[in-house]
Amino acid sequence: MSHSSPARACGIDFGTSNSTVGWLRPGLPTLLALEDGKPTLPSVVFFNAEENSVSFGRAGLREYLDGYEGRLMRSLKSLLGSSLIDGRTEVQGSVIGFRDLLTRFIASLKARAEARGERAFEQAVFGRPVFFVDDDSAADRVAEDTLAGIARAIGFREVSFQYEPIAAAFHYETTLAREEVVLVADIGGGTSDFSIVRLAPERLKAAERWSDVLANGGIHIGGTDFDKHLSLAAVMPLLGHRSRLKSGREMPASVYFNLATWHTINFAYARPVWADQQRLVLDAMEPERLNRLLALIRERAGHWLAHQVEQAKIDLSDGDTAVLSLERFAPDEQKLLTRAEFDLATEMLVDQVETAVARLLPTAGLAATGIDTIFFTGGSSGIPLLRRRIAALLPQARVVEGDLFGSIGAGLAVDAARRYGTVDDPRR
């Protein structure tokens, strides 16, 4: 494959939280700038009901946080493989299908990449988690087929897929001087995916790489689950979660679970929910907590609060404390969160991820000492407890951190060039 001309195809990392597009070109950055000069486009769609417009990424988040009436959708990728993909949502009297939302977002990714690259793309390699759906191969196939169908509907003639951790491995391989056996730990917004791969500089151009992939595994736990568990343990109790009614029963939990999960927040705004909560506040032992919940629903501040929780998680990954503001619906109120609280709230998730990694070693036929390097990528791989526990499984391995948001898109670009050749390749 000649590197003197640009690749024919691009690589698309459609992520739960952020998306990127990579394209190999001689002497230029692999990732294309998709918004505000940045390579990441947050996987966000905002329907602005006041302006009757649709915006994506940071622009959509800004409009939502500025207080425009409308409907914010995040974690769109989580819809793939779920029954919700064929569902619909209502915005100011218009009914919009979730599949259409996904199509619009991915069409925007394509259009931005083409504007930046100053060319049309007809071929693409899409990243995919090792499992879109855990323990259900039929649903997993439907998820991939849905994504392929959307890609074709927006104008890609040829679409292929690569596991996201394998793509990250290909990106890391471009930096190597000698052979290594690498555990790629890709911990993203929706899934934790792992691959054990044999990498070497001389293998870079080989067309067939499956013999170098020693094991793949994954689990449906990612950054949004860490947000949810932190929210339920430390934030939702401020709104009445786990508090008691005068009858001695615990407050019904469904509204809190909906508010703690990005793609179900809008369910909390349904009229019957409002009626239920107004009735429950009369029977609550701590009505001030329920009043905060009512204020949140009235202000439609669920996504705003989820954004605060996500930021607190990021702050607690870097430091020991984070201040969480409730100002949007409870002025002058805030909550101090600690790293210890975060670790306690998410320990069960970390246990499950650790088990998924431990299972991978016998599959690859390796002892822990057989792994040379752990390569961390994905925005949630910075969570300290998670990183510590994975590293402790492989004490001899060195730890390398990739571009947490860019390694997969860059690796998919490498794979796209290998699969589809370059623009001047006479074979195509």
PDB file of N, CA, C and O in Angstrom, residues 154-206:
ATOM      1  N   ILE A 154     -27.089   6.741   4.225  1.00  0.00           N
ATOM      2  CA  ILE A 154     -26.555   8.108   4.139  1.00  0.00           C
ATOM      3  C   ILE A 154     -25.481   8.231   3.058  1.00  0.00           C
ATOM      4  O   ILE A 154     -24.846   9.270   2.940  1.00  0.00           O
ATOM      5  N   GLY A 155     -25.256   7.146   2.280  1.00  0.00           N
ATOM      6  CA  GLY A 155     -24.396   7.300   1.104  1.00  0.00           C
ATOM      7  C   GLY A 155     -23.093   6.532   1.076  1.00  0.00           C
ATOM      8  O   GLY A 155     -22.298   6.705   0.150  1.00  0.00           O
ATOM      9  N   PHE A 156     -22.835   5.682   2.069  1.00  0.00           N
ATOM     10  CA  PHE A 156     -21.635   4.830   1.979  1.00  0.00           C
ATOM     11  C   PHE A 156     -21.966   3.619   1.108  1.00  0.00           C
ATOM     12  O   PHE A 156     -22.931   2.907   1.380  1.00  0.00           O
ATOM     13  N   ARG A 157     -21.177   3.396   0.048  1.00  0.00           N
ATOM     14  CA  ARG A 157     -21.414   2.243  -0.834  1.00  0.00           C
ATOM     15  C   ARG A 157     -20.883   0.961  -0.208  1.00  0.00           C
ATOM     16  O   ARG A 157     -21.476  -0.096  -0.338  1.00  0.00           O
ATOM     17  N   GLU A 158     -19.722   1.051   0.434  1.00  0.00           N
ATOM     18  CA  GLU A 158     -19.115  -0.130   1.055  1.00  0.00           C
ATOM     19  C   GLU A 158     -18.879   0.162   2.533  1.00  0.00           C
ATOM     20  O   GLU A 158     -18.299   1.188   2.883  1.00  0.00           O
ATOM     21  N   VAL A 159     -19.334  -0.761   3.361  1.00  0.00           N
ATOM     22  CA  VAL A 159     -19.216  -0.591   4.815  1.00  0.00           C
ATOM     23  C   VAL A 159     -18.655  -1.882   5.405  1.00  0.00           C
ATOM     24  O   VAL A 159     -19.127  -2.969   5.080  1.00  0.00           O
ATOM     25  N   SER A 160     -17.630  -1.767   6.218  1.00  0.00           N
ATOM     26  CA  SER A 160     -17.159  -2.944   6.954  1.00  0.00           C
ATOM     27  C   SER A 160     -16.929  -2.543   8.409  1.00  0.00           C
ATOM     28  O   SER A 160     -16.994  -1.362   8.760  1.00  0.00           O
ATOM     29  N   PHE A 161     -16.681  -3.553   9.248  1.00  0.00           N
ATOM     30  CA  PHE A 161     -16.586  -3.324  10.690  1.00  0.00           C
ATOM     31  C   PHE A 161     -15.281  -3.865  11.246  1.00  0.00           C
ATOM     32  O   PHE A 161     -14.725  -4.836  10.725  1.00  0.00           O
ATOM     33  N   GLN A 162     -14.819  -3.222  12.309  1.00  0.00           N
ATOM     34  CA  GLN A 162     -13.657  -3.716  13.044  1.00  0.00           C
ATOM     35  C   GLN A 162     -13.943  -3.529  14.529  1.00  0.00           C
ATOM     36  O   GLN A 162     -14.526  -2.514  14.942  1.00  0.00           O
ATOM     37  N   TYR A 163     -13.528  -4.507  15.336  1.00  0.00           N
ATOM     38  CA  TYR A 163     -13.682  -4.359  16.784  1.00  0.00           C
ATOM     39  C   TYR A 163     -12.866  -3.155  17.260  1.00  0.00           C
ATOM     40  O   TYR A 163     -11.712  -2.976  16.870  1.00  0.00           O
ATOM     41  N   GLU A 164     -13.468  -2.353  18.132  1.00  0.00           N
ATOM     42  CA  GLU A 164     -12.821  -1.114  18.584  1.00  0.00           C
ATOM     43  C   GLU A 164     -11.459  -1.356  19.257  1.00  0.00           C
ATOM     44  O   GLU A 164     -10.498  -0.638  18.948  1.00  0.00           O
ATOM     45  N   PRO A 165     -11.334  -2.356  20.142  1.00  0.00           N
ATOM     46  CA  PRO A 165      -9.998  -2.539  20.741  1.00  0.00           C
ATOM     47  C   PRO A 165      -8.941  -2.985  19.722  1.00  0.00           C
ATOM     48  O   PRO A 165      -7.768  -2.641  19.870  1.00  0.00           O
ATOM     49  N   ILE A 166      -9.357  -3.720  18.679  1.00  0.00           N
ATOM     50  CA  ILE A 166      -8.402  -4.115  17.621  1.00  0.00           C
ATOM     51  C   ILE A 166      -7.937  -2.866  16.874  1.00  0.00           C
ATOM     52  O   ILE A 166      -6.752  -2.700  16.561  1.00  0.00           O
ATOM     53  N   ALA A 167      -8.894  -1.964  16.610  1.00  0.00           N
ATOM     54  CA  ALA A 167      -8.532  -0.710  15.936  1.00  0.00           C
ATOM     55  C   ALA A 167      -7.528   0.068  16.782  1.00  0.00           C
ATOM     56  O   ALA A 167      -6.522   0.579  16.263  1.00  0.00           O
ATOM     57  N   ALA A 168      -7.773   0.150  18.097  1.00  0.00           N
ATOM     58  CA  ALA A 168      -6.840   0.855  18.983  1.00  0.00           C
ATOM     59  C   ALA A 168      -5.462   0.192  18.935  1.00  0.00           C
ATOM     60  O   ALA A 168      -4.429   0.874  18.953  1.00  0.00           O
ATOM     61  N   ALA A 169      -5.446  -1.140  18.835  1.00  0.00           N
ATOM     62  CA  ALA A 169      -4.177  -1.875  18.745  1.00  0.00           C
ATOM     63  C   ALA A 169      -3.419  -1.489  17.476  1.00  0.00           C
ATOM     64  O   ALA A 169      -2.200  -1.290  17.503  1.00  0.00           O
ATOM     65  N   PHE A 170      -4.134  -1.358  16.368  1.00  0.00           N
ATOM     66  CA  PHE A 170      -3.474  -0.979  15.111  1.00  0.00           C
ATOM     67  C   PHE A 170      -2.853   0.420  15.210  1.00  0.00           C
ATOM     68  O   PHE A 170      -1.801   0.694  14.652  1.00  0.00           O
ATOM     69  N   HIS A 171      -3.529   1.310  15.942  1.00  0.00           N
ATOM     70  CA  HIS A 171      -2.981   2.653  16.135  1.00  0.00           C
ATOM     71  C   HIS A 171      -1.697   2.574  16.977  1.00  0.00           C
ATOM     72  O   HIS A 171      -0.682   3.188  16.645  1.00  0.00           O
ATOM     73  N   TYR A 172      -1.751   1.802  18.068  1.00  0.00           N
ATOM     74  CA  TYR A 172      -0.582   1.655  18.936  1.00  0.00           C
ATOM     75  C   TYR A 172       0.581   1.010  18.166  1.00  0.00           C
ATOM     76  O   TYR A 172       1.740   1.383  18.348  1.00  0.00           O
ATOM     77  N   GLU A 173       0.259   0.073  17.282  1.00  0.00           N
ATOM     78  CA  GLU A 173       1.298  -0.663  16.544  1.00  0.00           C
ATOM     79  C   GLU A 173       2.178   0.273  15.708  1.00  0.00           C
ATOM     80  O   GLU A 173       3.361  -0.004  15.507  1.00  0.00           O
ATOM     81  N   THR A 174       1.605   1.386  15.238  1.00  0.00           N
ATOM     82  CA  THR A 174       2.398   2.320  14.414  1.00  0.00           C
ATOM     83  C   THR A 174       3.539   2.957  15.204  1.00  0.00           C
ATOM     84  O   THR A 174       4.439   3.562  14.627  1.00  0.00           O
ATOM     85  N   THR A 175       3.517   2.816  16.545  1.00  0.00           N
ATOM     86  CA  THR A 175       4.568   3.437  17.375  1.00  0.00           C
ATOM     87  C   THR A 175       5.643   2.422  17.796  1.00  0.00           C
ATOM     88  O   THR A 175       6.609   2.800  18.456  1.00  0.00           O
ATOM     89  N   LEU A 176       5.474   1.146  17.460  1.00  0.00           N
ATOM     90  CA  LEU A 176       6.335   0.102  18.025  1.00  0.00           C
ATOM     91  C   LEU A 176       7.634  -0.094  17.253  1.00  0.00           C
ATOM     92  O   LEU A 176       7.674   0.048  16.027  1.00  0.00           O
ATOM     93  N   ALA A 177       8.680  -0.484  18.002  1.00  0.00           N
ATOM     94  CA  ALA A 177       9.976  -0.820  17.393  1.00  0.00           C
ATOM     95  C   ALA A 177      10.196  -2.335  17.364  1.00  0.00           C
ATOM     96  O   ALA A 177      11.026  -2.831  16.621  1.00  0.00           O
ATOM     97  N   ARG A 178       9.441  -3.072  18.224  1.00  0.00           N
ATOM     98  CA  ARG A 178       9.623  -4.534  18.230  1.00  0.00           C
ATOM     99  C   ARG A 178       8.301  -5.203  18.620  1.00  0.00           C
ATOM    100  O   ARG A 178       7.358  -4.543  19.055  1.00  0.00           O
ATOM    101  N   GLU A 179       8.279  -6.526  18.498  1.00  0.00           N
ATOM    102  CA  GLU A 179       7.039  -7.263  18.771  1.00  0.00           C
ATOM    103  C   GLU A 179       6.646  -7.184  20.242  1.00  0.00           C
ATOM    104  O   GLU A 179       7.492  -7.238  21.132  1.00  0.00           O
ATOM    105  N   GLU A 180       5.322  -7.043  20.482  1.00  0.00           N
ATOM    106  CA  GLU A 180       4.783  -7.065  21.842  1.00  0.00           C
ATOM    107  C   GLU A 180       3.451  -7.814  21.843  1.00  0.00           C
ATOM    108  O   GLU A 180       2.714  -7.760  20.855  1.00  0.00           O
ATOM    109  N   VAL A 181       3.167  -8.490  22.951  1.00  0.00           N
ATOM    110  CA  VAL A 181       1.811  -9.016  23.172  1.00  0.00           C
ATOM    111  C   VAL A 181       1.104  -8.006  24.075  1.00  0.00           C
ATOM    112  O   VAL A 181       1.573  -7.708  25.181  1.00  0.00           O
ATOM    113  N   VAL A 182       0.008  -7.466  23.571  1.00  0.00           N
ATOM    114  CA  VAL A 182      -0.625  -6.306  24.213  1.00  0.00           C
ATOM    115  C   VAL A 182      -2.062  -6.627  24.605  1.00  0.00           C
ATOM    116  O   VAL A 182      -2.823  -7.192  23.807  1.00  0.00           O
ATOM    117  N   LEU A 183      -2.417  -6.262  25.843  1.00  0.00           N
ATOM    118  CA  LEU A 183      -3.825  -6.252  26.233  1.00  0.00           C
ATOM    119  C   LEU A 183      -4.337  -4.839  25.972  1.00  0.00           C
ATOM    120  O   LEU A 183      -3.852  -3.876  26.574  1.00  0.00           O
ATOM    121  N   VAL A 184      -5.275  -4.720  25.037  1.00  0.00           N
ATOM    122  CA  VAL A 184      -5.900  -3.415  24.784  1.00  0.00           C
ATOM    123  C   VAL A 184      -7.143  -3.326  25.658  1.00  0.00           C
ATOM    124  O   VAL A 184      -8.049  -4.161  25.561  1.00  0.00           O
ATOM    125  N   ALA A 185      -7.166  -2.342  26.550  1.00  0.00           N
ATOM    126  CA  ALA A 185      -8.312  -2.109  27.433  1.00  0.00           C
ATOM    127  C   ALA A 185      -9.003  -0.832  26.952  1.00  0.00           C
ATOM    128  O   ALA A 185      -8.508   0.269  27.176  1.00  0.00           O
ATOM    129  N   ASP A 186     -10.114  -1.021  26.245  1.00  0.00           N
ATOM    130  CA  ASP A 186     -10.855   0.106  25.676  1.00  0.00           C
ATOM    131  C   ASP A 186     -12.115   0.295  26.509  1.00  0.00           C
ATOM    132  O   ASP A 186     -13.073  -0.474  26.377  1.00  0.00           O
ATOM    133  N   ILE A 187     -12.072   1.301  27.384  1.00  0.00           N
ATOM    134  CA  ILE A 187     -13.195   1.511  28.292  1.00  0.00           C
ATOM    135  C   ILE A 187     -13.877   2.815  27.887  1.00  0.00           C
ATOM    136  O   ILE A 187     -13.390   3.904  28.161  1.00  0.00           O
ATOM    137  N   GLY A 188     -14.982   2.652  27.167  1.00  0.00           N
ATOM    138  CA  GLY A 188     -15.657   3.806  26.585  1.00  0.00           C
ATOM    139  C   GLY A 188     -16.878   4.208  27.386  1.00  0.00           C
ATOM    140  O   GLY A 188     -17.023   3.880  28.563  1.00  0.00           O
ATOM    141  N   GLY A 189     -17.786   4.916  26.725  1.00  0.00           N
ATOM    142  CA  GLY A 189     -18.980   5.393  27.411  1.00  0.00           C
ATOM    143  C   GLY A 189     -19.989   4.296  27.690  1.00  0.00           C
ATOM    144  O   GLY A 189     -20.711   4.341  28.680  1.00  0.00           O
ATOM    145  N   GLY A 190     -20.040   3.272  26.784  1.00  0.00           N
ATOM    146  CA  GLY A 190     -21.076   2.253  26.918  1.00  0.00           C
ATOM    147  C   GLY A 190     -20.574   0.851  27.179  1.00  0.00           C
ATOM    148  O   GLY A 190     -21.308   0.031  27.731  1.00  0.00           O
ATOM    149  N   THR A 191     -19.344   0.549  26.755  1.00  0.00           N
ATOM    150  CA  THR A 191     -18.836  -0.816  26.910  1.00  0.00           C
ATOM    151  C   THR A 191     -17.375  -0.796  27.347  1.00  0.00           C
ATOM    152  O   THR A 191     -16.663   0.182  27.122  1.00  0.00           O
ATOM    153  N   SER A 192     -16.960  -1.905  27.969  1.00  0.00           N
ATOM    154  CA  SER A 192     -15.539  -2.147  28.241  1.00  0.00           C
ATOM    155  C   SER A 192     -15.139  -3.320  27.362  1.00  0.00           C
ATOM    156  O   SER A 192     -15.689  -4.418  27.501  1.00  0.00           O
ATOM    157  N   ASP A 193     -14.226  -3.078  26.440  1.00  0.00           N
ATOM    158  CA  ASP A 193     -13.831  -4.095  25.468  1.00  0.00           C
ATOM    159  C   ASP A 193     -12.351  -4.374  25.596  1.00  0.00           C
ATOM    160  O   ASP A 193     -11.544  -3.452  25.783  1.00  0.00           O
ATOM    161  N   PHE A 194     -12.011  -5.648  25.457  1.00  0.00           N
ATOM    162  CA  PHE A 194     -10.621  -6.071  25.648  1.00  0.00           C
ATOM    163  C   PHE A 194     -10.194  -6.982  24.506  1.00  0.00           C
ATOM    164  O   PHE A 194     -10.957  -7.834  24.070  1.00  0.00           O
ATOM    165  N   SER A 195      -8.975  -6.800  24.048  1.00  0.00           N
ATOM    166  CA  SER A 195      -8.385  -7.707  23.075  1.00  0.00           C
ATOM    167  C   SER A 195      -6.951  -7.973  23.484  1.00  0.00           C
ATOM    168  O   SER A 195      -6.260  -7.071  23.984  1.00  0.00           O
ATOM    169  N   ILE A 196      -6.510  -9.205  23.292  1.00  0.00           N
ATOM    170  CA  ILE A 196      -5.089  -9.529  23.439  1.00  0.00           C
ATOM    171  C   ILE A 196      -4.564  -9.759  22.029  1.00  0.00           C
ATOM    172  O   ILE A 196      -5.085 -10.601  21.284  1.00  0.00           O
ATOM    173  N   VAL A 197      -3.582  -8.937  21.639  1.00  0.00           N
ATOM    174  CA  VAL A 197      -3.137  -8.907  20.247  1.00  0.00           C
ATOM    175  C   VAL A 197      -1.614  -8.960  20.186  1.00  0.00           C
ATOM    176  O   VAL A 197      -0.931  -8.339  21.000  1.00  0.00           O
ATOM    177  N   ARG A 198      -1.116  -9.721  19.206  1.00  0.00           N
ATOM    178  CA  ARG A 198       0.339  -9.730  18.951  1.00  0.00           C
ATOM    179  C   ARG A 198       0.618  -8.645  17.914  1.00  0.00           C
ATOM    180  O   ARG A 198       0.081  -8.677  16.802  1.00  0.00           O
ATOM    181  N   LEU A 199       1.423  -7.669  18.297  1.00  0.00           N
ATOM    182  CA  LEU A 199       1.702  -6.522  17.427  1.00  0.00           C
ATOM    183  C   LEU A 199       3.196  -6.480  17.105  1.00  0.00           C
ATOM    184  O   LEU A 199       4.022  -6.846  17.929  1.00  0.00           O
ATOM    185  N   ALA A 200       3.518  -6.012  15.907  1.00  0.00           N
ATOM    186  CA  ALA A 200       4.923  -5.862  15.512  1.00  0.00           C
ATOM    187  C   ALA A 200       4.989  -4.934  14.319  1.00  0.00           C
ATOM    188  O   ALA A 200       4.094  -4.937  13.473  1.00  0.00           O
ATOM    189  N   PRO A 201       6.067  -4.107  14.231  1.00  0.00           N
ATOM    190  CA  PRO A 201       6.146  -3.139  13.129  1.00  0.00           C
ATOM    191  C   PRO A 201       6.074  -3.814  11.757  1.00  0.00           C
ATOM    192  O   PRO A 201       5.455  -3.273  10.829  1.00  0.00           O
ATOM    193  N   GLU A 202       6.655  -5.025  11.641  1.00  0.00           N
ATOM    194  CA  GLU A 202       6.673  -5.678  10.313  1.00  0.00           C
ATOM    195  C   GLU A 202       5.309  -6.275   9.942  1.00  0.00           C
ATOM    196  O   GLU A 202       5.099  -6.677   8.796  1.00  0.00           O
ATOM    197  N   ARG A 203       4.360  -6.316  10.918  1.00  0.00           N
ATOM    198  CA  ARG A 203       3.022  -6.864  10.626  1.00  0.00           C
ATOM    199  C   ARG A 203       2.056  -5.787  10.142  1.00  0.00           C
ATOM    200  O   ARG A 203       0.943  -6.092   9.726  1.00  0.00           O
ATOM    201  N   LEU A 204       2.494  -4.524  10.223  1.00  0.00           N
ATOM    202  CA  LEU A 204       1.605  -3.383   9.938  1.00  0.00           C
ATOM    203  C   LEU A 204       0.857  -3.496   8.618  1.00  0.00           C
ATOM    204  O   LEU A 204      -0.310  -3.152   8.521  1.00  0.00           O
ATOM    205  N   LYS A 205       1.552  -3.953   7.562  1.00  0.00           N
ATOM    206  CA  LYS A 205       0.931  -3.916   6.235  1.00  0.00           C
ATOM    207  C   LYS A 205       0.249  -5.231   5.857  1.00  0.00           C
ATOM    208  O   LYS A 205      -0.332  -5.344   4.791  1.00  0.00           O
ATOM    209  N   ALA A 206       0.350  -6.241   6.740  1.00  0.00           N
ATOM    210  CA  ALA A 206      -0.247  -7.549   6.406  1.00  0.00           C
ATOM    211  C   ALA A 206      -1.757  -7.405   6.235  1.00  0.00           C
ATOM    212  O   ALA A 206      -2.431  -6.737   7.018  1.00  0.00           O
TER     213      ALA A 206
END
